[in-house]
């Protein structure tokens, strides 16, 4: 039986391949209309909201693909099944450029408290859409809003996923233990490395009410990038094409890429490559027991 470490044990340091000292991945969540339709189905008839979201696949993605081409980089695109069905040409263009296409639900469903059966059906519907549209069987998954349930890792393991990128307890990849000595690689993201908190604004639907300067986003992400590089960690940036695909923001992203390249020894790659490497390291699977509140600890 696989030995499990306790929840308080820090993740093991990672040895990166080929002399690299740290890793960085650019990830793009292609939420498009799905995220707003889940929040409010009547959004389907609001053209401002729908076109704001359609900007991602229609205008942002081509600009981002050009950026990645200029720098010879491969990225990971997390695609809801609904987005794939609505924009097959865009999804195929992403795949043809050699980028990784990963699973990001069907309709960006709210998974908080979702039953096991409902969540299993949602994951299968997303898999079916990516297969039909792009002939892709994804190895990676990211939960909508990073909201994982206790049963989610097992559903992913049962379907042969190699990794998830939703949990936040450390800043290097690790093995998340599942049932029957099986496990899945976890590659942690973080809210501070997400463009949503900087740029998302839609009246009544989302956002803080602020639209931040790309200079501020670049400054925040650069601090984290430099420190993670120095410590040999795994920098995972989460961007949304409907937000980060705008011209000034792509410029900020380009400067971040230039910084990545200038740091030296930074492995800039896809999450699938990082997960495959993590698998070779013989890491001890970790689990995260449910915090139990005993009688007497609360009123
Ligand atoms: Zn999303």
CSV table of C-alpha atoms and ligand atoms in Angstrom, one decimal:
chain,number,residue,atom,x,y,z
A,1,UNK,CA,0.0,0.0,0.0
A,2,UNK,CA,1.2,3.5,-0.8
A,3,UNK,CA,2.5,5.4,2.2
A,4,UNK,CA,0.6,8.6,2.8
A,5,UNK,CA,2.1,11.7,4.4
A,6,UNK,CA,0.1,13.8,6.8
A,7,UNK,CA,-1.6,17.0,5.7
A,8,UNK,CA,1.0,19.2,7.4
A,9,UNK,CA,4.0,17.8,5.6
A,10,UNK,CA,5.2,20.3,3.0
A,11,UNK,CA,5.4,19.1,-0.6
A,12,UNK,CA,8.9,17.8,-1.7
A,13,UNK,CA,11.2,20.1,-3.7
A,14,UNK,CA,11.2,19.4,-7.4
A,15,UNK,CA,14.2,18.6,-9.5
A,16,UNK,CA,13.6,20.1,-12.9
A,17,UNK,CA,14.8,18.4,-16.1
A,18,UNK,CA,17.8,19.4,-18.3
A,19,UNK,CA,19.4,21.7,-15.8
A,20,UNK,CA,16.4,24.0,-15.5
A,21,UNK,CA,16.1,25.7,-12.2
A,22,UNK,CA,12.4,26.5,-12.3
A,23,UNK,CA,9.3,26.1,-14.5
A,24,UNK,CA,6.7,28.5,-15.9
A,25,UNK,CA,3.4,27.8,-17.7
A,26,UNK,CA,1.1,30.1,-19.5
A,27,UNK,CA,-2.5,28.9,-19.2
A,28,UNK,CA,-5.5,30.3,-20.8
A,29,UNK,CA,-9.1,29.5,-19.7
A,30,UNK,CA,-11.4,29.9,-22.7
A,31,UNK,CA,-14.5,30.5,-20.6
A,32,UNK,CA,-16.2,32.7,-23.3
A,33,UNK,CA,-20.0,32.8,-23.0
A,34,UNK,CA,-20.2,29.7,-20.8
A,35,UNK,CA,-19.2,31.4,-17.6
A,36,UNK,CA,-21.9,34.1,-17.9
A,37,UNK,CA,-24.6,31.7,-19.1
A,38,UNK,CA,-24.1,29.6,-16.0
A,39,UNK,CA,-24.3,32.7,-13.8
A,40,UNK,CA,-27.5,33.9,-15.5
A,41,UNK,CA,-29.1,32.0,-18.4
A,42,UNK,CA,-30.9,35.2,-19.5
A,43,UNK,CA,-27.5,36.6,-20.5
A,44,UNK,CA,-28.0,34.7,-23.8
A,45,UNK,CA,-30.2,37.6,-24.9
A,46,UNK,CA,-27.9,40.4,-23.7
A,47,UNK,CA,-25.7,41.2,-26.6
A,48,UNK,CA,-23.3,43.4,-24.6
A,49,UNK,CA,-22.5,40.5,-22.3
A,50,UNK,CA,-22.3,37.8,-25.0
A,51,UNK,CA,-20.0,39.9,-27.2
A,52,UNK,CA,-17.8,40.8,-24.3
A,53,UNK,CA,-17.3,37.1,-23.8
A,54,UNK,CA,-17.0,36.2,-27.5
A,55,UNK,CA,-14.1,38.7,-27.7
A,56,UNK,CA,-12.0,35.9,-26.2
A,57,UNK,CA,-12.2,33.3,-28.9
A,58,UNK,CA,-12.9,35.7,-31.8
A,59,UNK,CA,-10.3,38.4,-31.2
A,60,UNK,CA,-8.2,37.5,-28.1
A,61,UNK,CA,-7.2,34.0,-29.2
A,62,UNK,CA,-5.7,35.0,-32.6
A,63,UNK,CA,-3.7,37.8,-31.0
A,64,UNK,CA,-2.5,35.4,-28.2
A,65,UNK,CA,-1.6,32.7,-30.7
A,66,UNK,CA,0.5,35.3,-32.6
A,67,UNK,CA,2.2,36.3,-29.4
A,68,UNK,CA,3.1,32.6,-28.6
A,69,UNK,CA,4.3,32.1,-32.1
A,70,UNK,CA,6.6,35.1,-31.9
A,71,UNK,CA,8.3,33.6,-28.9
A,72,UNK,CA,8.2,30.0,-29.9
A,73,UNK,CA,6.2,29.0,-26.9
A,74,UNK,CA,3.6,26.3,-26.2
A,75,UNK,CA,0.8,27.0,-23.8
A,76,UNK,CA,-2.1,25.2,-22.2
A,77,UNK,CA,-5.7,26.1,-23.1
A,78,UNK,CA,-8.4,25.0,-20.8
A,79,UNK,CA,-11.6,24.8,-22.8
A,80,UNK,CA,-15.2,24.2,-21.6
A,81,UNK,CA,-17.0,21.8,-23.9
A,82,UNK,CA,-19.6,24.4,-24.7
A,83,UNK,CA,-16.9,26.8,-26.0
A,84,UNK,CA,-15.5,24.0,-28.2
A,85,UNK,CA,-18.8,23.3,-29.8
A,86,UNK,CA,-19.5,27.0,-30.4
A,87,UNK,CA,-16.0,27.9,-31.8
A,88,UNK,CA,-14.7,24.7,-33.5
A,89,UNK,CA,-12.5,26.7,-35.9
A,90,UNK,CA,-10.8,28.5,-33.1
A,91,UNK,CA,-10.2,25.3,-31.1
A,92,UNK,CA,-8.7,23.6,-34.1
A,93,UNK,CA,-6.4,26.6,-34.7
A,94,UNK,CA,-5.2,26.3,-31.1
A,95,UNK,CA,-4.5,22.6,-31.6
A,96,UNK,CA,-2.8,23.1,-35.0
A,97,UNK,CA,-0.4,25.6,-33.4
A,98,UNK,CA,0.8,22.8,-31.1
A,99,UNK,CA,-0.7,24.0,-27.9
A,100,UNK,CA,-2.2,21.7,-25.2
A,101,UNK,CA,-6.0,21.6,-25.0
A,102,UNK,CA,-7.2,20.6,-21.6
A,103,UNK,CA,-10.6,20.1,-19.9
A,104,UNK,CA,-12.5,23.0,-18.2
A,105,UNK,CA,-16.0,21.6,-17.6
A,106,UNK,CA,-18.9,21.7,-20.0
A,107,UNK,CA,-20.7,25.0,-19.3
A,108,UNK,CA,-18.4,26.4,-16.6
A,109,UNK,CA,-20.8,24.9,-14.1
A,110,UNK,CA,-20.9,25.9,-10.5
A,111,UNK,CA,-19.4,22.8,-9.0
A,112,UNK,CA,-19.6,23.8,-5.4
A,113,UNK,CA,-21.7,21.1,-3.6
A,114,UNK,CA,-22.3,19.3,-6.9
A,115,UNK,CA,-23.2,15.6,-6.6
A,116,UNK,CA,-20.8,13.0,-7.7
A,117,UNK,CA,-23.2,11.7,-10.5
A,118,UNK,CA,-23.9,15.2,-11.8
A,119,UNK,CA,-20.2,16.1,-11.8
A,120,UNK,CA,-19.3,12.8,-13.6
A,121,UNK,CA,-21.8,13.6,-16.3
A,122,UNK,CA,-20.5,17.1,-16.7
A,123,UNK,CA,-16.9,15.8,-17.1
A,124,UNK,CA,-18.0,13.2,-19.6
A,125,UNK,CA,-20.0,15.8,-21.6
A,126,UNK,CA,-16.8,18.0,-21.8
A,127,UNK,CA,-14.7,15.1,-22.9
A,128,UNK,CA,-17.2,14.2,-25.6
A,129,UNK,CA,-17.2,17.8,-26.9
A,130,UNK,CA,-13.4,18.1,-27.1
A,131,UNK,CA,-13.2,14.7,-28.8
A,132,UNK,CA,-15.9,15.6,-31.4
A,133,UNK,CA,-14.6,19.1,-32.2
A,134,UNK,CA,-10.8,18.7,-32.1
A,135,UNK,CA,-10.2,14.9,-31.8
A,136,UNK,CA,-8.5,15.6,-28.4
A,137,UNK,CA,-8.4,13.4,-25.3
A,138,UNK,CA,-7.2,15.9,-22.7
A,139,UNK,CA,-4.8,14.8,-20.0
A,140,UNK,CA,-5.4,17.8,-17.8
A,141,UNK,CA,-8.3,19.3,-16.0
A,142,UNK,CA,-9.1,22.6,-14.2
A,143,UNK,CA,-12.3,23.0,-12.2
A,144,UNK,CA,-14.5,26.0,-12.9
A,145,UNK,CA,-13.5,28.7,-10.4
A,146,UNK,CA,-11.0,26.0,-9.1
A,147,UNK,CA,-13.9,24.6,-7.1
A,148,UNK,CA,-13.1,20.9,-6.4
A,149,UNK,CA,-15.2,18.5,-4.4
A,150,UNK,CA,-13.9,15.7,-2.3
A,151,UNK,CA,-15.0,13.2,-5.0
A,152,UNK,CA,-13.5,15.2,-7.9
A,153,UNK,CA,-10.0,13.7,-7.9
A,154,UNK,CA,-11.4,10.2,-8.1
A,155,UNK,CA,-13.6,11.1,-11.0
A,156,UNK,CA,-10.5,12.4,-12.8
A,157,UNK,CA,-8.4,9.4,-12.0
A,158,UNK,CA,-11.2,7.0,-13.2
A,159,UNK,CA,-11.1,8.8,-16.6
A,160,UNK,CA,-7.4,8.6,-17.0
A,161,UNK,CA,-6.5,12.3,-16.4
A,162,UNK,CA,-2.8,12.8,-15.7
A,163,UNK,CA,-3.1,16.1,-13.8
A,164,UNK,CA,-5.4,18.7,-12.3
A,165,UNK,CA,-4.6,22.4,-11.8
A,166,UNK,CA,-7.1,23.7,-9.2
A,167,UNK,CA,-5.6,23.3,-5.7
A,168,UNK,CA,-3.6,25.9,-3.8
A,169,UNK,CA,-1.6,24.4,-0.9
A,170,UNK,CA,1.8,24.8,-2.4
A,171,UNK,CA,3.8,26.1,-5.4
A,172,UNK,CA,5.3,23.0,-6.9
A,173,UNK,CA,3.6,20.0,-8.6
A,174,UNK,CA,2.9,17.1,-6.3
A,175,UNK,CA,1.0,13.8,-6.4
A,176,UNK,CA,-2.5,13.9,-4.9
A,177,UNK,CA,-3.5,10.6,-3.5
A,178,UNK,CA,-6.7,9.0,-4.7
A,179,UNK,CA,-8.4,5.7,-3.8
A,180,UNK,CA,-6.8,2.3,-4.2
A,181,UNK,CA,-3.2,3.6,-4.3
A,182,UNK,CA,-3.9,5.7,-7.4
A,183,UNK,CA,-3.0,9.3,-7.7
A,184,UNK,CA,-3.0,12.4,-10.0
A,185,UNK,CA,-0.5,15.1,-10.4
A,186,UNK,CA,-1.6,18.5,-9.0
A,187,UNK,CA,-0.1,21.7,-10.4
A,188,UNK,CA,-1.2,24.5,-8.2
A,189,UNK,CA,-2.5,27.9,-9.5
A,190,UNK,CA,-3.4,30.9,-7.4
A,191,UNK,CA,-5.8,33.8,-7.4
A,192,UNK,CA,-2.8,36.3,-7.4
A,193,UNK,CA,-1.7,34.8,-10.7
A,194,UNK,CA,-5.1,35.1,-12.4
A,195,UNK,CA,-6.0,38.0,-14.7
A,196,UNK,CA,-9.7,37.8,-13.6
A,197,UNK,CA,-8.9,39.7,-10.4
A,198,UNK,CA,-7.2,42.5,-12.4
A,199,UNK,CA,-9.3,43.0,-15.4
A,200,UNK,CA,-12.8,41.4,-15.1
A,201,UNK,CA,-15.6,43.9,-15.1
A,202,UNK,CA,-19.2,43.4,-16.2
A,203,UNK,CA,-21.9,45.4,-14.4
A,204,UNK,CA,-24.1,43.2,-12.2
A,205,UNK,CA,-22.4,40.0,-13.2
A,206,UNK,CA,-18.7,39.9,-12.2
A,207,UNK,CA,-15.7,41.9,-11.1
A,208,UNK,CA,-14.6,44.2,-8.4
A,209,UNK,CA,-15.7,47.3,-10.3
A,210,UNK,CA,-12.1,48.2,-11.0
A,211,UNK,CA,-10.3,47.7,-14.3
A,212,UNK,CA,-6.6,47.6,-13.3
A,213,UNK,CA,-3.7,48.9,-15.4
A,214,UNK,CA,-1.7,46.2,-17.3
A,215,UNK,CA,1.3,47.8,-15.6
A,216,UNK,CA,0.0,46.9,-12.2
A,217,UNK,CA,-0.8,43.3,-13.3
A,218,UNK,CA,2.7,43.0,-14.9
A,219,UNK,CA,4.3,44.3,-11.7
A,220,UNK,CA,2.4,41.8,-9.5
A,221,UNK,CA,3.2,38.9,-11.7
A,222,UNK,CA,6.8,39.9,-12.2
A,223,UNK,CA,7.4,39.9,-8.4
A,224,UNK,CA,6.0,36.4,-8.1
A,225,UNK,CA,7.8,35.2,-11.2
A,226,UNK,CA,11.3,36.4,-10.1
A,227,UNK,CA,10.8,35.0,-6.6
A,228,UNK,CA,9.5,31.6,-7.8
A,229,UNK,CA,12.4,31.4,-10.2
A,230,UNK,CA,14.9,32.1,-7.4
A,231,UNK,CA,13.3,29.3,-5.3
A,232,UNK,CA,13.0,26.8,-8.1
A,233,UNK,CA,9.2,26.7,-8.1
A,234,UNK,CA,6.4,26.3,-10.7
A,235,UNK,CA,4.9,29.6,-11.9
A,236,UNK,CA,1.4,29.1,-13.3
A,237,UNK,CA,-0.3,32.1,-14.9
A,238,UNK,CA,-4.0,31.9,-15.5
A,239,UNK,CA,-5.4,34.2,-18.2
A,240,UNK,CA,-8.7,34.5,-20.0
A,241,UNK,CA,-8.6,35.5,-23.7
A,242,UNK,CA,-11.7,37.7,-23.2
A,243,UNK,CA,-9.6,39.7,-20.7
A,244,UNK,CA,-5.9,39.3,-21.5
A,245,UNK,CA,-6.5,39.2,-25.3
A,246,UNK,CA,-6.9,43.0,-25.4
A,247,UNK,CA,-3.9,44.8,-27.1
A,248,UNK,CA,-2.5,46.6,-24.1
A,249,UNK,CA,-2.7,43.5,-22.0
A,250,UNK,CA,-1.1,41.3,-24.6
A,251,UNK,CA,1.8,43.8,-24.5
A,252,UNK,CA,2.1,43.3,-20.7
A,253,UNK,CA,2.0,39.6,-21.3
A,254,UNK,CA,4.8,39.9,-23.8
A,255,UNK,CA,7.0,41.8,-21.3
A,256,UNK,CA,6.3,39.1,-18.8
A,257,UNK,CA,7.4,36.5,-21.4
A,258,UNK,CA,10.6,38.5,-22.1
A,259,UNK,CA,11.3,38.6,-18.3
A,260,UNK,CA,10.8,34.8,-18.1
A,261,UNK,CA,13.3,34.2,-20.9
A,262,UNK,CA,15.8,36.6,-19.4
A,263,UNK,CA,15.9,34.9,-16.0
A,264,UNK,CA,17.8,32.0,-17.3
A,265,UNK,CA,17.1,28.4,-16.6
A,266,UNK,CA,13.4,28.9,-16.8
A,267,UNK,CA,11.5,25.9,-18.3
A,268,UNK,CA,8.6,27.5,-20.1
A,269,UNK,CA,6.3,24.7,-21.1
A,270,UNK,CA,2.8,23.2,-20.9
A,271,UNK,CA,1.2,21.8,-17.8
A,272,UNK,CA,1.1,18.4,-19.5
A,273,UNK,CA,4.9,18.4,-19.9
A,274,UNK,CA,5.3,19.5,-16.2
A,275,UNK,CA,2.9,16.7,-15.1
A,276,UNK,CA,4.8,14.1,-17.1
A,277,UNK,CA,8.1,15.2,-15.6
A,278,UNK,CA,6.6,15.2,-12.0
A,279,UNK,CA,5.5,11.5,-12.7
A,280,UNK,CA,9.2,10.5,-13.2
A,281,UNK,CA,10.4,11.8,-9.8
A,282,UNK,CA,9.0,9.1,-7.5
A,283,UNK,CA,7.2,11.6,-5.3
A,284,UNK,CA,5.3,10.4,-2.3
A,285,UNK,CA,1.5,10.8,-2.8
A,286,UNK,CA,0.0,13.4,-0.4
A,287,UNK,CA,-3.6,13.6,0.8
A,288,UNK,CA,-5.5,16.4,2.4
A,289,UNK,CA,-7.8,15.0,5.1
A,290,UNK,CA,-11.1,16.8,5.7
A,291,UNK,CA,-10.7,19.1,8.7
A,292,UNK,CA,-13.0,17.8,11.4
A,293,UNK,CA,-14.3,20.1,14.1
A,294,UNK,CA,-14.7,18.2,17.3
A,295,UNK,CA,-17.4,18.9,19.9
A,296,UNK,CA,-16.2,21.6,22.3
A,297,UNK,CA,-14.1,23.4,19.7
A,298,UNK,CA,-17.0,25.5,18.6
A,299,UNK,CA,-20.1,27.0,20.2
B,1,LIG,ZN1,-12.8,29.3,-16.1
